[in-house]
CSV table of C-alpha atoms in Angstrom, one decimal:
chain,number,residue,atom,x,y,z
A,1254,MET,CA,68.5,178.3,110.8
A,1255,LYS,CA,66.9,178.7,107.1
A,1256,ARG,CA,67.1,175.9,104.8
A,1257,MET,CA,65.8,175.1,101.4
A,1258,LEU,CA,64.2,172.1,99.6
A,1259,VAL,CA,65.0,172.1,96.0
A,1260,LEU,CA,63.2,169.9,93.5
A,1261,GLU,CA,64.5,168.8,90.0
A,1262,ASN,CA,61.6,170.1,88.4
A,1263,GLY,CA,62.6,173.7,89.3
A,1264,GLU,CA,60.6,174.4,92.4
A,1265,PHE,CA,61.7,175.1,95.8
A,1266,PHE,CA,60.5,175.6,99.3
A,1267,VAL,CA,62.2,177.7,102.2
A,1268,GLY,CA,61.7,176.5,105.7
A,1269,CYS,CA,63.7,176.0,109.0
A,1270,GLY,CA,66.2,173.3,109.4
A,1271,PHE,CA,66.2,170.8,112.2
A,1272,GLY,CA,68.3,167.7,113.0
A,1273,SER,CA,71.7,167.7,110.9
A,1274,GLU,CA,72.9,170.8,108.9
A,1275,ARG,CA,74.5,168.8,106.1
A,1276,ASP,CA,73.2,169.0,102.5
A,1277,ILE,CA,71.7,166.1,101.3
A,1278,VAL,CA,70.3,164.6,97.9
A,1279,GLY,CA,67.4,162.0,97.7
A,1280,GLU,CA,64.2,160.9,95.9
A,1281,VAL,CA,61.5,162.8,97.7
A,1282,VAL,CA,58.4,160.8,98.5
A,1283,PHE,CA,55.3,161.2,100.8
A,1284,THR,CA,53.8,158.9,103.6
A,1285,THR,CA,50.2,159.4,104.7
A,1286,GLY,CA,50.3,157.9,108.2
A,1287,MET,CA,49.1,160.1,111.2
A,1288,THR,CA,51.4,158.2,113.6
A,1289,GLY,CA,54.4,156.1,113.5
A,1290,TYR,CA,57.0,158.6,112.3
A,1291,GLN,CA,59.7,156.7,114.3
A,1292,GLU,CA,59.0,153.4,112.6
A,1293,THR,CA,59.0,155.1,109.4
A,1294,LEU,CA,62.4,156.6,110.0
A,1295,SER,CA,63.9,153.3,110.8
A,1296,ASP,CA,62.3,151.5,108.0
A,1297,PRO,CA,65.4,150.2,105.8
A,1298,SER,CA,62.8,150.5,102.6
A,1299,TYR,CA,63.1,154.4,103.0
A,1300,CYS,CA,67.0,153.8,102.1
A,1301,GLY,CA,68.1,157.0,99.9
A,1302,GLN,CA,64.8,158.8,100.1
A,1303,ILE,CA,63.7,162.4,101.7
A,1304,VAL,CA,60.4,161.4,103.5
A,1305,THR,CA,57.5,163.8,103.5
A,1306,PHE,CA,55.1,163.4,106.1
A,1307,THR,CA,51.5,164.7,105.1
A,1308,TYR,CA,50.3,164.8,108.6
A,1309,PRO,CA,50.8,168.3,109.8
A,1310,LEU,CA,52.4,167.9,113.2
A,1311,VAL,CA,55.3,165.4,113.8
A,1312,GLY,CA,57.3,164.5,116.9
A,1313,ASN,CA,54.8,165.3,119.5
A,1314,TYR,CA,55.4,162.1,121.3
A,1315,GLY,CA,59.4,162.0,120.9
A,1316,ILE,CA,61.6,159.1,120.3
A,1317,ASN,CA,61.7,156.0,122.5
A,1318,ARG,CA,63.8,153.0,122.4
A,1319,ASP,CA,60.9,150.5,121.5
A,1320,ASP,CA,59.6,151.6,118.4
A,1321,PHE,CA,62.7,151.3,116.1
A,1322,GLU,CA,62.4,149.1,113.0
A,1323,SER,CA,66.2,148.9,112.5
A,1324,ILE,CA,69.2,149.8,114.6
A,1325,LEU,CA,70.4,152.3,112.0
A,1326,PRO,CA,67.9,154.7,110.1
A,1327,SER,CA,68.4,154.7,106.4
A,1328,VAL,CA,66.4,157.7,105.3
A,1329,ASN,CA,68.5,160.4,103.9
A,1330,GLY,CA,66.1,163.4,105.0
A,1331,VAL,CA,62.9,164.5,106.6
A,1332,VAL,CA,60.2,167.1,105.5
A,1333,VAL,CA,57.3,168.3,107.9
A,1334,ARG,CA,55.0,171.2,108.2
A,1335,GLU,CA,55.6,171.4,112.0
A,1336,VAL,CA,57.8,169.8,114.2
A,1337,CYS,CA,57.2,169.5,117.9
A,1338,ASP,CA,60.0,170.9,120.0
A,1339,CYS,CA,58.5,169.8,123.5
A,1340,PRO,CA,57.2,166.2,123.0
A,1341,SER,CA,55.1,164.7,125.8
A,1342,ASN,CA,55.0,161.0,126.4
A,1343,PHE,CA,55.8,158.7,129.3
A,1344,ARG,CA,58.3,156.7,127.2
A,1345,LYS,CA,60.0,159.5,125.4
A,1346,GLU,CA,63.8,159.7,125.8
A,1347,MET,CA,64.8,162.5,123.2
A,1348,SER,CA,63.0,164.9,120.7
A,1349,PHE,CA,62.6,164.4,117.0
A,1350,HIS,CA,65.3,166.9,116.5
A,1351,GLU,CA,67.9,165.4,119.0
A,1352,PHE,CA,67.4,162.2,117.1
A,1353,LEU,CA,68.0,163.4,113.6
A,1354,LYS,CA,70.9,165.4,114.8
A,1355,ILE,CA,72.5,162.2,116.7
A,1356,LYS,CA,72.0,160.3,113.4
A,1357,ASN,CA,73.1,163.0,111.1
A,1358,ILE,CA,70.0,163.2,109.2
A,1359,PRO,CA,68.7,166.7,107.8
A,1360,GLY,CA,65.3,167.8,108.3
A,1361,ILE,CA,63.1,171.0,107.1
A,1362,SER,CA,59.9,172.3,108.7
A,1363,GLY,CA,57.6,175.1,107.9
A,1364,ILE,CA,57.1,173.5,104.5
A,1365,ASP,CA,53.7,173.4,102.8
A,1366,THR,CA,53.6,169.6,102.8
A,1367,ARG,CA,50.2,169.7,100.9
A,1368,LYS,CA,51.6,171.6,98.0
A,1369,LEU,CA,54.5,169.3,98.1
A,1370,THR,CA,52.3,166.4,98.0
A,1371,LYS,CA,50.2,167.6,95.1
A,1372,ILE,CA,53.5,168.2,93.3
A,1373,ILE,CA,54.7,164.6,93.7
A,1374,ARG,CA,51.2,163.3,92.8
A,1375,GLN,CA,51.4,165.4,89.4
A,1376,TYR,CA,55.2,164.8,88.3
A,1377,GLY,CA,55.8,161.5,90.3
A,1378,THR,CA,58.5,160.9,92.8
A,1379,LEU,CA,61.3,163.7,92.2
A,1380,LYS,CA,65.0,164.0,93.2
A,1381,GLY,CA,65.4,166.8,95.9
A,1382,LEU,CA,68.2,168.6,97.7
A,1383,ILE,CA,67.9,169.9,101.3
A,1384,CYS,CA,70.7,172.6,101.4
A,1385,SER,CA,71.5,176.3,102.7
A,1386,THR,CA,69.3,179.1,101.4
A,1387,LYS,CA,72.6,180.6,100.5
A,1388,GLU,CA,72.8,178.4,97.6
A,1389,GLU,CA,71.2,179.5,93.9
A,1390,PRO,CA,68.1,177.6,93.4
A,1391,SER,CA,68.6,177.3,89.7
A,1392,LYS,CA,72.3,176.0,90.1
A,1393,MET,CA,70.8,173.4,92.5
A,1394,VAL,CA,68.5,172.3,90.0
A,1395,GLU,CA,71.1,171.8,87.5
A,1396,LEU,CA,73.3,169.7,90.1
A,1397,LEU,CA,70.1,167.4,90.7
A,1398,LYS,CA,69.6,166.8,87.0
A,1399,THR,CA,73.2,165.5,86.8
A,1400,THR,CA,73.4,163.6,90.0
A,1401,SER,CA,72.3,160.0,89.8
A,1402,LEU,CA,70.8,158.1,92.8
A,1403,ARG,CA,72.5,155.0,94.1
A,1404,ARG,CA,71.0,151.6,93.2
A,1405,ASP,CA,72.5,149.3,95.6
A,1406,GLN,CA,70.3,150.3,98.4
A,1407,VAL,CA,69.7,146.6,99.4
A,1408,ALA,CA,73.4,146.0,99.9
A,1409,LEU,CA,73.6,149.1,101.9
A,1410,VAL,CA,70.9,147.7,104.5
A,1411,SER,CA,70.9,144.1,104.5
A,1412,THR,CA,72.9,142.4,107.1
A,1413,LYS,CA,76.5,141.6,106.4
A,1414,THR,CA,76.8,138.2,108.2
A,1415,PRO,CA,74.1,135.5,109.0
A,1416,TYR,CA,72.6,135.5,112.8
A,1417,PRO,CA,70.3,133.4,114.7
A,1418,SER,CA,67.2,134.4,116.6
A,1419,PRO,CA,66.5,131.1,118.4
A,1420,GLY,CA,63.3,129.5,119.0
A,1421,ARG,CA,62.1,125.9,119.5
A,1422,GLY,CA,59.4,125.6,116.7
A,1423,HIS,CA,59.9,125.9,112.8
A,1424,ARG,CA,63.3,126.7,111.5
A,1425,VAL,CA,62.7,129.7,109.3
A,1426,VAL,CA,65.6,131.3,107.1
A,1427,LEU,CA,64.8,135.0,106.8
A,1428,VAL,CA,66.5,136.7,103.8
A,1429,ASP,CA,67.3,140.1,104.7
A,1430,PHE,CA,66.8,142.6,101.9
A,1431,GLY,CA,66.3,145.6,104.4
A,1432,MET,CA,64.4,143.7,107.0
A,1433,LYS,CA,61.9,145.5,109.3
A,1434,HIS,CA,62.3,144.1,113.1
A,1435,GLY,CA,58.6,143.7,113.1
A,1436,ILE,CA,58.9,140.6,110.7
A,1437,LEU,CA,61.4,139.0,113.1
A,1438,ARG,CA,59.2,139.9,116.2
A,1439,GLU,CA,56.2,138.1,114.6
A,1440,LEU,CA,58.2,135.1,113.8
A,1441,ASN,CA,59.8,135.0,117.3
A,1442,LYS,CA,56.3,135.5,118.8
A,1443,ARG,CA,55.3,132.1,117.0
A,1444,ASP,CA,58.4,130.6,118.6
A,1445,CYS,CA,60.1,130.1,115.2
A,1446,ASP,CA,63.8,129.2,115.1
A,1447,VAL,CA,64.9,132.0,112.9
A,1448,VAL,CA,68.3,132.3,110.8
A,1449,VAL,CA,68.6,135.9,109.4
A,1450,VAL,CA,71.2,135.9,106.1
A,1451,PRO,CA,72.3,138.6,103.8
A,1452,TYR,CA,70.5,139.3,100.5
A,1453,HIS,CA,73.3,137.7,98.3
A,1454,THR,CA,72.9,134.2,100.1
A,1455,THR,CA,72.4,131.2,97.7
A,1456,ALA,CA,69.6,128.8,97.6
A,1457,LYS,CA,72.3,126.1,98.2
A,1458,GLU,CA,73.6,127.7,101.4
A,1459,ILE,CA,70.0,128.4,102.7
A,1460,MET,CA,69.2,124.8,102.1
A,1461,LEU,CA,72.1,123.7,104.1
A,1462,LEU,CA,70.5,125.5,107.0
A,1463,ASN,CA,67.6,123.0,106.8
A,1464,PRO,CA,64.9,125.2,106.8
A,1465,ASP,CA,61.1,124.6,107.2
A,1466,GLY,CA,60.3,127.7,105.4
A,1467,VAL,CA,62.0,130.7,103.7
A,1468,MET,CA,60.9,134.3,104.4
A,1469,LEU,CA,61.7,137.1,101.9
A,1470,SER,CA,61.8,140.3,103.7
A,1471,ASN,CA,60.8,144.0,102.6
A,1472,GLY,CA,63.5,146.3,101.2
A,1473,PRO,CA,64.3,149.4,99.3
A,1474,GLY,CA,64.7,150.2,95.5
A,1475,ASP,CA,64.1,148.3,92.3
A,1476,PRO,CA,63.6,144.4,92.6
A,1477,LYS,CA,65.5,144.1,89.2
A,1478,ASP,CA,68.7,145.5,90.8
A,1479,VAL,CA,69.0,142.4,92.8
A,1480,PRO,CA,69.4,139.7,90.1
A,1481,GLU,CA,71.0,137.3,92.6
A,1482,ALA,CA,68.2,137.3,94.7
A,1483,ILE,CA,65.8,136.6,91.9
A,1484,GLU,CA,68.0,133.4,90.9
A,1485,MET,CA,67.9,132.2,94.5
A,1486,VAL,CA,64.1,132.4,94.6
A,1487,GLN,CA,63.9,130.3,91.4
A,1488,SER,CA,66.2,127.7,92.8
A,1489,LEU,CA,64.0,127.5,95.9
A,1490,LEU,CA,60.9,127.1,94.3
A,1491,GLY,CA,59.2,123.5,95.2
A,1492,LYS,CA,62.0,122.8,97.7
A,1493,VAL,CA,60.7,124.7,100.7
A,1494,PRO,CA,57.6,127.0,101.6
A,1495,ILE,CA,58.1,130.5,100.8
A,1496,PHE,CA,56.5,133.8,102.3
A,1497,GLY,CA,57.4,137.2,100.9
A,1498,ILE,CA,56.7,140.5,102.0
A,1499,CYS,CA,56.9,143.7,99.9
A,1500,LEU,CA,60.4,143.6,98.0
A,1501,GLY,CA,60.3,139.9,98.7
A,1502,HIS,CA,57.0,140.0,97.1
A,1503,GLN,CA,58.3,141.5,93.9
A,1504,LEU,CA,61.5,139.3,93.8
A,1505,PHE,CA,59.0,136.2,93.9
A,1506,ALA,CA,57.1,137.4,91.1
A,1507,LEU,CA,60.2,138.3,88.9
A,1508,ALA,CA,61.4,134.7,89.6
A,1509,CYS,CA,58.2,133.3,88.4
A,1510,GLY,CA,58.3,135.1,85.1
A,1511,ALA,CA,56.1,137.9,85.8
A,1512,GLU,CA,57.1,141.7,85.4
A,1513,THR,CA,57.4,144.8,87.7
A,1514,GLU,CA,57.1,148.4,87.0
A,1515,LYS,CA,57.7,151.7,88.8
A,1516,LEU,CA,54.6,153.4,90.2
A,1517,LYS,CA,54.2,157.1,89.7
A,1518,PHE,CA,54.4,158.1,93.5
A,1519,GLY,CA,54.1,154.7,95.1
A,1520,HIS,CA,52.2,153.7,98.2
A,1521,ARG,CA,53.4,154.8,101.8
A,1522,GLY,CA,51.6,154.9,104.8
A,1523,SER,CA,49.4,152.9,107.4
A,1524,ASN,CA,45.8,153.2,105.9
A,1525,HIS,CA,45.8,151.6,102.6
A,1526,PRO,CA,42.9,149.3,102.0
A,1527,VAL,CA,43.5,145.9,100.3
A,1528,LYS,CA,40.9,143.4,99.3
A,1529,ASP,CA,41.4,139.7,99.8
A,1530,LEU,CA,39.9,138.1,96.7
A,1531,SER,CA,39.3,134.7,98.3
A,1532,SER,CA,37.1,136.0,101.0
A,1533,ASP,CA,36.0,139.4,99.7
A,1534,LYS,CA,37.5,140.8,103.1
A,1535,VAL,CA,39.1,144.2,103.2
A,1536,TYR,CA,42.2,145.0,105.1
A,1537,LEU,CA,43.6,148.3,106.3
A,1538,THR,CA,47.5,147.8,105.6
A,1539,SER,CA,50.8,149.4,106.1
A,1540,GLN,CA,52.7,150.0,102.9
A,1541,ASN,CA,56.1,151.4,101.6
A,1542,HIS,CA,57.0,150.5,98.1
A,1543,SER,CA,57.7,152.2,94.7
A,1544,TYR,CA,57.3,149.4,92.3
A,1545,THR,CA,54.5,146.9,91.5
A,1546,VAL,CA,53.9,143.7,89.8
A,1547,THR,CA,52.2,144.2,86.4
A,1548,HIS,CA,48.7,142.5,85.8
A,1549,ASP,CA,49.5,141.7,82.2
A,1550,SER,CA,52.6,139.7,83.3
A,1551,ILE,CA,50.9,137.3,85.6
A,1552,GLU,CA,48.8,135.7,82.6
A,1553,HIS,CA,51.5,133.5,81.4
A,1554,THR,CA,52.9,132.3,84.8
A,1555,ASP,CA,51.9,130.0,87.4
A,1556,LEU,CA,50.8,132.6,89.9
A,1557,THR,CA,47.3,133.7,90.9
A,1558,VAL,CA,46.4,137.1,92.3
A,1559,THR,CA,45.0,136.8,95.8
A,1560,HIS,CA,44.9,140.4,97.0
A,1561,VAL,CA,44.5,144.0,95.2
A,1562,ALA,CA,44.7,147.5,96.3
A,1563,LEU,CA,41.3,149.2,96.3
A,1564,ASN,CA,42.7,152.8,95.7
A,1565,ASP,CA,44.3,152.0,92.4
A,1566,GLY,CA,43.8,148.2,91.5
A,1567,THR,CA,47.6,147.1,91.7
A,1568,ILE,CA,48.6,143.7,92.8
A,1569,GLU,CA,49.0,143.2,96.5
A,1570,GLY,CA,49.2,139.6,96.8
A,1571,LEU,CA,50.3,136.4,94.7
A,1572,ARG,CA,50.1,132.6,95.3
A,1573,HIS,CA,51.9,130.0,93.4
A,1574,ASN,CA,49.6,127.4,91.6
A,1575,ASN,CA,51.9,124.4,92.0
A,1576,TYR,CA,54.4,125.2,95.0
A,1577,PRO,CA,53.7,126.2,98.7
A,1578,ALA,CA,54.4,129.7,98.2
A,1579,PHE,CA,52.5,133.0,98.7
A,1580,THR,CA,53.4,136.9,98.9
A,1581,VAL,CA,51.9,140.1,100.0
A,1582,GLN,CA,53.1,143.5,98.7
A,1583,TYR,CA,51.8,145.2,102.2
A,1584,HIS,CA,53.4,144.7,105.5
A,1585,PRO,CA,51.4,142.2,107.7
A,1586,GLU,CA,53.5,143.0,110.7
A,1587,ALA,CA,52.3,146.5,110.6
A,1588,SER,CA,54.7,148.7,112.2
A,1589,PRO,CA,53.5,151.3,112.0
A,1590,GLY,CA,49.9,150.6,111.4
A,1591,PRO,CA,47.1,148.3,111.6
A,1592,GLU,CA,47.4,144.6,112.6
A,1593,ASP,CA,44.3,143.3,110.3
A,1594,ALA,CA,46.7,141.0,108.3
A,1595,ASN,CA,48.8,139.7,111.1
A,1596,GLU,CA,47.1,136.2,110.6
A,1597,LEU,CA,49.4,135.8,107.5
A,1598,PHE,CA,52.3,134.5,109.8
A,1599,ASP,CA,50.0,132.0,111.0
A,1600,GLN,CA,49.0,131.0,107.6
A,1601,PHE,CA,52.8,130.6,106.9
A,1602,LEU,CA,53.3,128.4,109.9
A,1603,THR,CA,50.2,126.2,108.7
A,1604,LEU,CA,51.8,126.0,105.0
A,1605,MET,CA,55.1,124.7,106.7
A,1606,ASP,CA,53.1,122.3,108.8
A,1607,GLU,CA,51.1,120.9,105.6
A,1608,THR,CA,54.2,120.7,103.7
A,1609,LYS,CA,56.1,118.7,106.1
A,1610,LYS,CA,53.1,116.3,106.5
A,1611,LYS,CA,52.9,115.8,102.8
A,1612,ARG,CA,56.6,114.8,102.7
A,1613,GLY,CA,56.2,112.4,105.5
A,1614,ASP,CA,53.4,110.8,103.9
A,1615,PHE,CA,55.3,110.5,100.5
A,1616,ALA,CA,58.3,109.0,102.5
A,1617,CYS,CA,56.0,106.4,104.2
A,1618,GLN,CA,54.5,105.4,100.8
A,1619,ASN,CA,57.9,104.6,99.4
A,1620,VAL,CA,59.1,102.8,102.3
């Protein structure tokens, strides 16, 4: 089945369709990971996007029940050079094609993904359309130019109601902006008593849950499209320890008076080097984001930059100078990706311990 990928700049590619046969529009991005396609497909931060895999062969170990980062994938479409029809893995339950078919996600193979990636790097992320070759490419380009992409991705992927993930340790309220299950898994591994809440939960509602700490999750889209979350973080500052990841990092920065901007083609993949400025240690990290906190905007805030990306110098971590709060742009839960930065979850637990001790000492002094 011949299919076509049309870009808003007028270029188009013809390949073979797999997965769903429906037409789909989305923002075309690329990811550089060599493995982890199942985690990538199920990462809610890809909501509304057509994901191009730069690694030439995808699907060779199939799909299994254990490697999902969400129950329902949010990606709009998939572009690959070659898709494996006969995967080999003892955990395999279905093929890549079968999974996309079930989830109604269109894919296209036989594409020169190297050329496509170079186009994205030149022009930035572009709107794209996967459709039948019966369509006239020029008409599809005009359609793309008049099509607006949705900006309510966080509302689409966030949980609709709060739910617990019980433990006997620290009470952590995890605000779900498009949470990867890896974050919840790392907190549960440390016996945290987690309550997952929707993105629009207010600071007052969060504090009524009596948290020892608040986790701001990853998620899709522009952080400025979630003003209620910015207001919530502002109200929580100083009241409870905060740890933010990815979109949570950007929302935290905005709440503290910094600014964000869209990157030309974003960071996506499991091999991005990040430097910890306090230790000079370099981590290999998993990343998936389109926006970044701007350097200039940090100068007039109470924030300190703690990590930077070695590839382009963008901000990868922040710490508040006065309150127990820190964030990172990358994914320390690393699914897929290296686990170099997994220790950040332990730092969060230490921060909660120290905060509780300080409050206890203060209460004793005032008895």
